[in-house]
PDB file of C-alpha atoms in Angstrom:
ATOM      1  CA  GLY A  67      65.084  69.801 110.588  1.00 74.00           C
ATOM      2  CA  GLN A  68      64.569  66.230 109.401  1.00 84.00           C
ATOM      3  CA  VAL A  69      61.006  66.017 110.779  1.00 89.00           C
ATOM      4  CA  PHE A  70      58.367  68.744 110.933  1.00 88.00           C
ATOM      5  CA  SER A  71      54.638  69.277 111.234  1.00 87.00           C
ATOM      6  CA  ALA A  72      52.491  71.126 108.723  1.00 87.00           C
ATOM      7  CA  ASP A  73      51.234  73.394 111.512  1.00 85.00           C
ATOM      8  CA  ALA A  74      54.761  74.424 112.489  1.00 85.00           C
ATOM      9  CA  LEU A  75      55.716  74.979 108.864  1.00 89.00           C
ATOM     10  CA  GLY A  76      52.642  77.143 108.376  1.00 87.00           C
ATOM     11  CA  ALA A  77      53.403  79.157 111.496  1.00 82.00           C
ATOM     12  CA  ILE A  78      56.901  80.093 110.339  1.00 83.00           C
ATOM     13  CA  THR A  79      56.142  80.661 106.644  1.00 82.00           C
ATOM     14  CA  GLY A  80      52.787  82.403 106.883  1.00 76.00           C
ATOM     15  CA  ALA A  81      51.555  80.154 104.062  1.00 75.00           C
ATOM     16  CA  ALA A  82      49.337  77.784 106.020  1.00 71.00           C
ATOM     17  CA  ASP A  83      46.427  77.828 103.537  1.00 75.00           C
ATOM     18  CA  ASP A  84      48.142  76.121 100.607  1.00 83.00           C
ATOM     19  CA  LEU A  85      50.758  74.008 102.352  1.00 88.00           C
ATOM     20  CA  GLU A  86      48.990  70.645 102.433  1.00 87.00           C
ATOM     21  CA  PRO A  87      48.588  70.264  98.613  1.00 90.00           C
ATOM     22  CA  ARG A  88      52.227  71.229  98.098  1.00 91.00           C
ATOM     23  CA  LEU A  89      53.399  68.803 100.771  1.00 92.00           C
ATOM     24  CA  ARG A  90      51.363  65.989  99.200  1.00 92.00           C
ATOM     25  CA  VAL A  91      53.122  66.625  95.885  1.00 95.00           C
ATOM     26  CA  LEU A  92      56.491  66.250  97.608  1.00 94.00           C
ATOM     27  CA  VAL A  93      55.279  62.993  99.192  1.00 95.00           C
ATOM     28  CA  ARG A  94      54.251  61.659  95.750  1.00 95.00           C
ATOM     29  CA  ARG A  95      57.688  62.586  94.432  1.00 95.00           C
ATOM     30  CA  GLU A  96      59.201  60.643  97.349  1.00 93.00           C
ATOM     31  CA  LEU A  97      61.086  63.626  98.701  1.00 94.00           C
ATOM     32  CA  LEU A  98      58.983  63.545 101.883  1.00 94.00           C
ATOM     33  CA  GLU A  99      57.066  60.850 103.714  1.00 94.00           C
ATOM     34  CA  ILE A 100      54.456  60.921 106.472  1.00 92.00           C
ATOM     35  CA  GLU A 101      55.329  59.270 109.780  1.00 89.00           C
ATOM     36  CA  ALA A 102      52.698  56.531 110.152  1.00 85.00           C
ATOM     37  CA  ASP A 103      54.018  54.522 113.114  1.00 84.00           C
ATOM     38  CA  PRO A 104      51.221  54.668 115.757  1.00 85.00           C
ATOM     39  CA  ARG A 105      53.845  54.335 118.523  1.00 86.00           C
ATOM     40  CA  SER A 106      55.839  57.345 117.338  1.00 82.00           C
ATOM     41  CA  PRO A 107      55.350  60.762 118.999  1.00 82.00           C
ATOM     42  CA  GLU A 108      55.959  62.193 115.506  1.00 83.00           C
ATOM     43  CA  ARG A 109      53.017  60.334 113.948  1.00 86.00           C
ATOM     44  CA  GLY A 110      51.323  62.424 111.267  1.00 87.00           C
ATOM     45  CA  GLN A 111      54.354  64.662 110.776  1.00 91.00           C
ATOM     46  CA  TYR A 112      56.421  64.924 107.622  1.00 93.00           C
ATOM     47  CA  ARG A 113      60.004  63.752 107.303  1.00 92.00           C
ATOM     48  CA  PHE A 114      62.589  63.899 104.559  1.00 94.00           C
ATOM     49  CA  VAL A 115      63.003  60.489 102.941  1.00 93.00           C
ATOM     50  CA  GLN A 116      66.781  60.962 103.034  1.00 91.00           C
ATOM     51  CA  SER A 117      68.793  63.268 105.255  1.00 90.00           C
ATOM     52  CA  LEU A 118      70.840  64.212 102.186  1.00 92.00           C
ATOM     53  CA  ILE A 119      67.739  65.815 100.640  1.00 90.00           C
ATOM     54  CA  GLN A 120      67.284  67.984 103.718  1.00 90.00           C
ATOM     55  CA  GLU A 121      70.976  68.925 103.711  1.00 92.00           C
ATOM     56  CA  VAL A 122      70.917  69.870 100.025  1.00 92.00           C
ATOM     57  CA  ALA A 123      67.723  71.897 100.482  1.00 89.00           C
ATOM     58  CA  TYR A 124      69.312  73.755 103.394  1.00 90.00           C
ATOM     59  CA  GLY A 125      72.520  74.257 101.437  1.00 92.00           C
ATOM     60  CA  THR A 126      70.705  76.038  98.619  1.00 94.00           C
ATOM     61  CA  LEU A 127      69.536  78.830 100.929  1.00 92.00           C
ATOM     62  CA  ALA A 128      71.421  82.108 100.918  1.00 93.00           C
ATOM     63  CA  ARG A 129      72.837  83.171 104.312  1.00 92.00           C
ATOM     64  CA  ARG A 130      70.210  85.872 104.766  1.00 91.00           C
ATOM     65  CA  ASP A 131      67.426  83.379 104.020  1.00 92.00           C
ATOM     66  CA  ARG A 132      68.905  80.942 106.525  1.00 92.00           C
ATOM     67  CA  ARG A 133      69.012  83.709 109.113  1.00 93.00           C
ATOM     68  CA  SER A 134      65.383  84.721 108.587  1.00 92.00           C
ATOM     69  CA  ARG A 135      64.153  81.120 108.725  1.00 91.00           C
ATOM     70  CA  HIS A 136      66.101  80.261 111.875  1.00 93.00           C
ATOM     71  CA  LEU A 137      64.733  83.395 113.541  1.00 93.00           C
ATOM     72  CA  ALA A 138      61.210  82.460 112.438  1.00 91.00           C
ATOM     73  CA  VAL A 139      61.556  79.020 114.027  1.00 91.00           C
ATOM     74  CA  ALA A 140      63.023  80.509 117.204  1.00 91.00           C
ATOM     75  CA  ARG A 141      60.142  82.970 117.510  1.00 90.00           C
ATOM     76  CA  HIS A 142      57.678  80.148 116.904  1.00 89.00           C
ATOM     77  CA  TYR A 143      59.250  78.166 119.778  1.00 89.00           C
ATOM     78  CA  ASP A 144      59.223  81.295 121.937  1.00 87.00           C
ATOM     79  CA  ALA A 145      55.501  81.686 121.289  1.00 87.00           C
ATOM     80  CA  ILE A 146      54.839  78.054 122.260  1.00 86.00           C
ATOM     81  CA  GLY A 147      56.610  78.659 125.590  1.00 82.00           C
ATOM     82  CA  ASP A 148      57.506  75.009 126.181  1.00 84.00           C
ATOM     83  CA  ASP A 149      60.571  74.566 128.433  1.00 82.00           C
ATOM     84  CA  GLU A 150      61.371  71.285 126.680  1.00 84.00           C
ATOM     85  CA  LEU A 151      62.176  73.285 123.545  1.00 86.00           C
ATOM     86  CA  ALA A 152      64.870  75.348 125.299  1.00 87.00           C
ATOM     87  CA  GLY A 153      67.749  73.517 123.626  1.00 87.00           C
ATOM     88  CA  ALA A 154      66.187  73.674 120.173  1.00 89.00           C
ATOM     89  CA  LEU A 155      65.372  77.362 120.663  1.00 90.00           C
ATOM     90  CA  ALA A 156      68.998  78.085 121.545  1.00 90.00           C
ATOM     91  CA  SER A 157      70.307  76.130 118.543  1.00 91.00           C
ATOM     92  CA  HIS A 158      68.186  78.190 116.133  1.00 93.00           C
ATOM     93  CA  TYR A 159      69.313  81.500 117.612  1.00 93.00           C
ATOM     94  CA  LEU A 160      72.921  80.303 117.343  1.00 92.00           C
ATOM     95  CA  ALA A 161      72.427  79.305 113.712  1.00 92.00           C
ATOM     96  CA  ALA A 162      70.791  82.669 112.984  1.00 93.00           C
ATOM     97  CA  ARG A 163      73.751  84.429 114.563  1.00 91.00           C
ATOM     98  CA  ASP A 164      76.207  82.410 112.445  1.00 89.00           C
ATOM     99  CA  ALA A 165      74.266  83.416 109.318  1.00 91.00           C
ATOM    100  CA  SER A 166      74.246  87.130 110.246  1.00 89.00           C
ATOM    101  CA  GLU A 167      76.582  89.815 108.957  1.00 86.00           C
ATOM    102  CA  GLU A 168      79.142  90.895 111.525  1.00 86.00           C
ATOM    103  CA  GLY A 169      78.170  94.052 113.393  1.00 87.00           C
ATOM    104  CA  PRO A 170      74.942  95.219 115.057  1.00 87.00           C
ATOM    105  CA  GLU A 171      72.862  92.566 113.270  1.00 85.00           C
ATOM    106  CA  ALA A 172      74.975  89.692 114.594  1.00 87.00           C
ATOM    107  CA  ASP A 173      75.305  91.300 118.029  1.00 89.00           C
ATOM    108  CA  ALA A 174      71.530  91.564 118.436  1.00 89.00           C
ATOM    109  CA  VAL A 175      70.995  87.898 117.568  1.00 90.00           C
ATOM    110  CA  ALA A 176      73.942  86.906 119.778  1.00 90.00           C
ATOM    111  CA  GLY A 177      72.170  88.524 122.726  1.00 90.00           C
ATOM    112  CA  GLN A 178      69.057  86.468 122.035  1.00 90.00           C
ATOM    113  CA  ALA A 179      71.168  83.331 121.614  1.00 91.00           C
ATOM    114  CA  ARG A 180      72.932  83.966 124.921  1.00 92.00           C
ATOM    115  CA  LEU A 181      69.613  84.287 126.776  1.00 91.00           C
ATOM    116  CA  ALA A 182      68.309  81.131 125.131  1.00 90.00           C
ATOM    117  CA  LEU A 183      71.502  79.203 125.940  1.00 93.00           C
ATOM    118  CA  THR A 184      71.485  80.232 129.606  1.00 93.00           C
ATOM    119  CA  GLY A 185      67.823  79.247 129.783  1.00 90.00           C
ATOM    120  CA  ALA A 186      68.633  75.874 128.219  1.00 92.00           C
ATOM    121  CA  ALA A 187      71.519  75.461 130.689  1.00 94.00           C
ATOM    122  CA  ASP A 188      69.252  76.232 133.657  1.00 92.00           C
ATOM    123  CA  ARG A 189      66.705  73.678 132.453  1.00 91.00           C
ATOM    124  CA  ALA A 190      69.357  71.025 131.867  1.00 92.00           C
ATOM    125  CA  ALA A 191      70.833  71.604 135.329  1.00 91.00           C
ATOM    126  CA  ALA A 192      67.380  71.419 136.955  1.00 90.00           C
ATOM    127  CA  LEU A 193      66.851  68.019 135.313  1.00 91.00           C
ATOM    128  CA  GLY A 194      70.225  66.728 136.481  1.00 91.00           C
ATOM    129  CA  GLY A 195      71.949  67.229 133.137  1.00 93.00           C
ATOM    130  CA  SER A 196      74.901  69.227 134.430  1.00 93.00           C
ATOM    131  CA  ASP A 197      77.194  68.080 131.604  1.00 94.00           C
ATOM    132  CA  GLN A 198      74.714  69.380 129.061  1.00 93.00           C
ATOM    133  CA  ALA A 199      74.390  72.612 131.024  1.00 94.00           C
ATOM    134  CA  VAL A 200      78.156  73.131 130.750  1.00 95.00           C
ATOM    135  CA  SER A 201      77.950  72.545 127.004  1.00 94.00           C
ATOM    136  CA  PHE A 202      75.253  75.220 126.625  1.00 95.00           C
ATOM    137  CA  LEU A 203      77.243  77.689 128.741  1.00 96.00           C
ATOM    138  CA  GLU A 204      80.417  77.004 126.767  1.00 95.00           C
ATOM    139  CA  GLN A 205      78.531  77.850 123.581  1.00 93.00           C
ATOM    140  CA  ALA A 206      77.275  81.052 125.201  1.00 94.00           C
ATOM    141  CA  LEU A 207      80.836  82.031 126.121  1.00 94.00           C
ATOM    142  CA  THR A 208      81.941  81.744 122.489  1.00 92.00           C
ATOM    143  CA  ILE A 209      79.520  84.498 121.461  1.00 91.00           C
ATOM    144  CA  THR A 210      79.921  86.760 124.509  1.00 91.00           C
ATOM    145  CA  SER A 211      82.435  89.588 124.628  1.00 89.00           C
ATOM    146  CA  ASP A 212      81.069  91.842 127.400  1.00 92.00           C
ATOM    147  CA  PRO A 213      83.180  91.173 130.549  1.00 94.00           C
ATOM    148  CA  ARG A 214      80.190  91.358 132.909  1.00 94.00           C
ATOM    149  CA  ASP A 215      78.212  88.872 130.852  1.00 93.00           C
ATOM    150  CA  ARG A 216      81.227  86.588 130.547  1.00 95.00           C
ATOM    151  CA  VAL A 217      81.943  86.460 134.281  1.00 95.00           C
ATOM    152  CA  SER A 218      78.308  85.587 134.979  1.00 94.00           C
ATOM    153  CA  LEU A 219      78.538  82.701 132.499  1.00 95.00           C
ATOM    154  CA  LEU A 220      81.810  81.548 134.062  1.00 96.00           C
ATOM    155  CA  ASP A 221      80.124  81.455 137.484  1.00 94.00           C
ATOM    156  CA  ARG A 222      77.266  79.377 136.083  1.00 94.00           C
ATOM    157  CA  ALA A 223      79.718  77.047 134.359  1.00 95.00           C
ATOM    158  CA  THR A 224      81.615  76.608 137.643  1.00 94.00           C
ATOM    159  CA  TYR A 225      78.466  75.457 139.446  1.00 92.00           C
ATOM    160  CA  ALA A 226      77.391  73.129 136.615  1.00 93.00           C
ATOM    161  CA  ALA A 227      80.851  71.611 136.112  1.00 93.00           C
ATOM    162  CA  THR A 228      81.216  71.072 139.877  1.00 90.00           C
ATOM    163  CA  ASP A 229      77.842  69.327 140.028  1.00 90.00           C
ATOM    164  CA  ALA A 230      78.974  67.083 137.173  1.00 89.00           C
ATOM    165  CA  ALA A 231      82.318  66.388 138.943  1.00 88.00           C
ATOM    166  CA  ARG A 232      84.172  67.623 135.870  1.00 90.00           C
ATOM    167  CA  PRO A 233      87.876  68.516 136.146  1.00 87.00           C
ATOM    168  CA  ASP A 234      87.329  71.695 134.106  1.00 90.00           C
ATOM    169  CA  ALA A 235      85.321  73.146 137.009  1.00 92.00           C
ATOM    170  CA  GLN A 236      88.630  74.470 138.322  1.00 92.00           C
ATOM    171  CA  ARG A 237      89.351  76.195 135.006  1.00 93.00           C
ATOM    172  CA  TYR A 238      85.986  77.954 134.994  1.00 95.00           C
ATOM    173  CA  ALA A 239      86.331  78.943 138.650  1.00 94.00           C
ATOM    174  CA  GLU A 240      89.847  80.327 138.238  1.00 94.00           C
ATOM    175  CA  ALA A 241      88.797  82.259 135.126  1.00 96.00           C
ATOM    176  CA  ALA A 242      85.896  83.769 137.081  1.00 96.00           C
ATOM    177  CA  VAL A 243      88.244  84.943 139.858  1.00 95.00           C
ATOM    178  CA  GLN A 244      90.540  86.591 137.326  1.00 95.00           C
ATOM    179  CA  SER A 245      87.613  88.223 135.495  1.00 96.00           C
ATOM    180  CA  TYR A 246      86.204  89.734 138.696  1.00 96.00           C
ATOM    181  CA  ARG A 247      89.639  91.103 139.573  1.00 95.00           C
ATOM    182  CA  GLU A 248      90.003  92.675 136.123  1.00 95.00           C
ATOM    183  CA  LEU A 249      86.596  94.315 136.587  1.00 95.00           C
ATOM    184  CA  GLY A 250      87.682  95.706 139.963  1.00 95.00           C
ATOM    185  CA  ASP A 251      84.830  93.840 141.662  1.00 95.00           C
ATOM    186  CA  ARG A 252      86.387  92.820 145.006  1.00 95.00           C
ATOM    187  CA  ALA A 253      83.207  91.279 146.410  1.00 95.00           C
ATOM    188  CA  GLY A 254      82.727  89.242 143.243  1.00 94.00           C
ATOM    189  CA  ALA A 255      86.355  88.111 143.364  1.00 95.00           C
ATOM    190  CA  VAL A 256      85.937  86.975 146.983  1.00 95.00           C
ATOM    191  CA  GLY A 257      82.855  84.919 146.168  1.00 94.00           C
ATOM    192  CA  ALA A 258      84.521  83.407 143.096  1.00 94.00           C
ATOM    193  CA  SER A 259      87.611  82.594 145.180  1.00 94.00           C
ATOM    194  CA  VAL A 260      85.442  80.649 147.606  1.00 93.00           C
ATOM    195  CA  ARG A 261      83.932  78.702 144.708  1.00 92.00           C
ATOM    196  CA  PHE A 262      87.410  78.084 143.293  1.00 94.00           C
ATOM    197  CA  GLY A 263      88.537  76.747 146.673  1.00 93.00           C
ATOM    198  CA  ARG A 264      85.606  74.359 146.774  1.00 91.00           C
ATOM    199  CA  THR A 265      86.395  72.986 143.319  1.00 90.00           C
ATOM    200  CA  LEU A 266      89.991  72.390 144.452  1.00 90.00           C
ATOM    201  CA  ILE A 267      88.771  70.520 147.536  1.00 90.00           C
ATOM    202  CA  GLU A 268      86.533  68.390 145.306  1.00 85.00           C
ATOM    203  CA  GLY A 269      89.632  67.626 143.242  1.00 84.00           C
ATOM    204  CA  GLY A 270      91.680  66.663 146.293  1.00 87.00           C
ATOM    205  CA  GLU A 271      93.933  69.762 146.158  1.00 89.00           C
ATOM    206  CA  VAL A 272      93.399  70.783 149.780  1.00 92.00           C
ATOM    207  CA  PRO A 273      96.670  72.747 150.346  1.00 91.00           C
ATOM    208  CA  ARG A 274      95.996  74.874 147.267  1.00 89.00           C
ATOM    209  CA  ALA A 275      92.368  75.293 148.359  1.00 89.00           C
ATOM    210  CA  ASN A 276      93.560  76.632 151.728  1.00 89.00           C
ATOM    211  CA  GLU A 277      95.664  79.235 149.939  1.00 87.00           C
TER     212      GLU A 277
END
């Protein structure tokens, strides 16, 4: 990212002992600067002087190196266990998945990304950020192929989109009904049909909701 602490950098690189001298050299070369604003929550952390420098540095990494670094950051956030990092945790797992070779390697990271995204969605919804919750769930759907996992995400998206009074709540609800039917899950289809009816009522489509 654009801003980072020496402690976090040490935790993900395993090179904590000699980081400070190397970081000071980069500060002298005006590639990095130290946040000195006493009002800033990032005081004492390092930041790239220009975002372009960070982008170029990231662009020089091979895909496998990007993958390993994103996973290292994600595991660091996991170890911290701070719910406020849920969104950042999910973004790093997603980036690691995008940098993975297709096949078992990508599938394994996709599973971790899906768990992180649903966790981020749950946290966003609990804080009243239903729109953001839908965004996280939509991202999870793009990397999910298992029908059972997909229908669960569609259910979650229905609830979040309904809470946010979004018109696409009907789309998620209808897709969930169809998915349950394709799975042969009659009970699931009934429950999803009820949710679909409620989204239609919210949208003023009462006759269709009755059907």
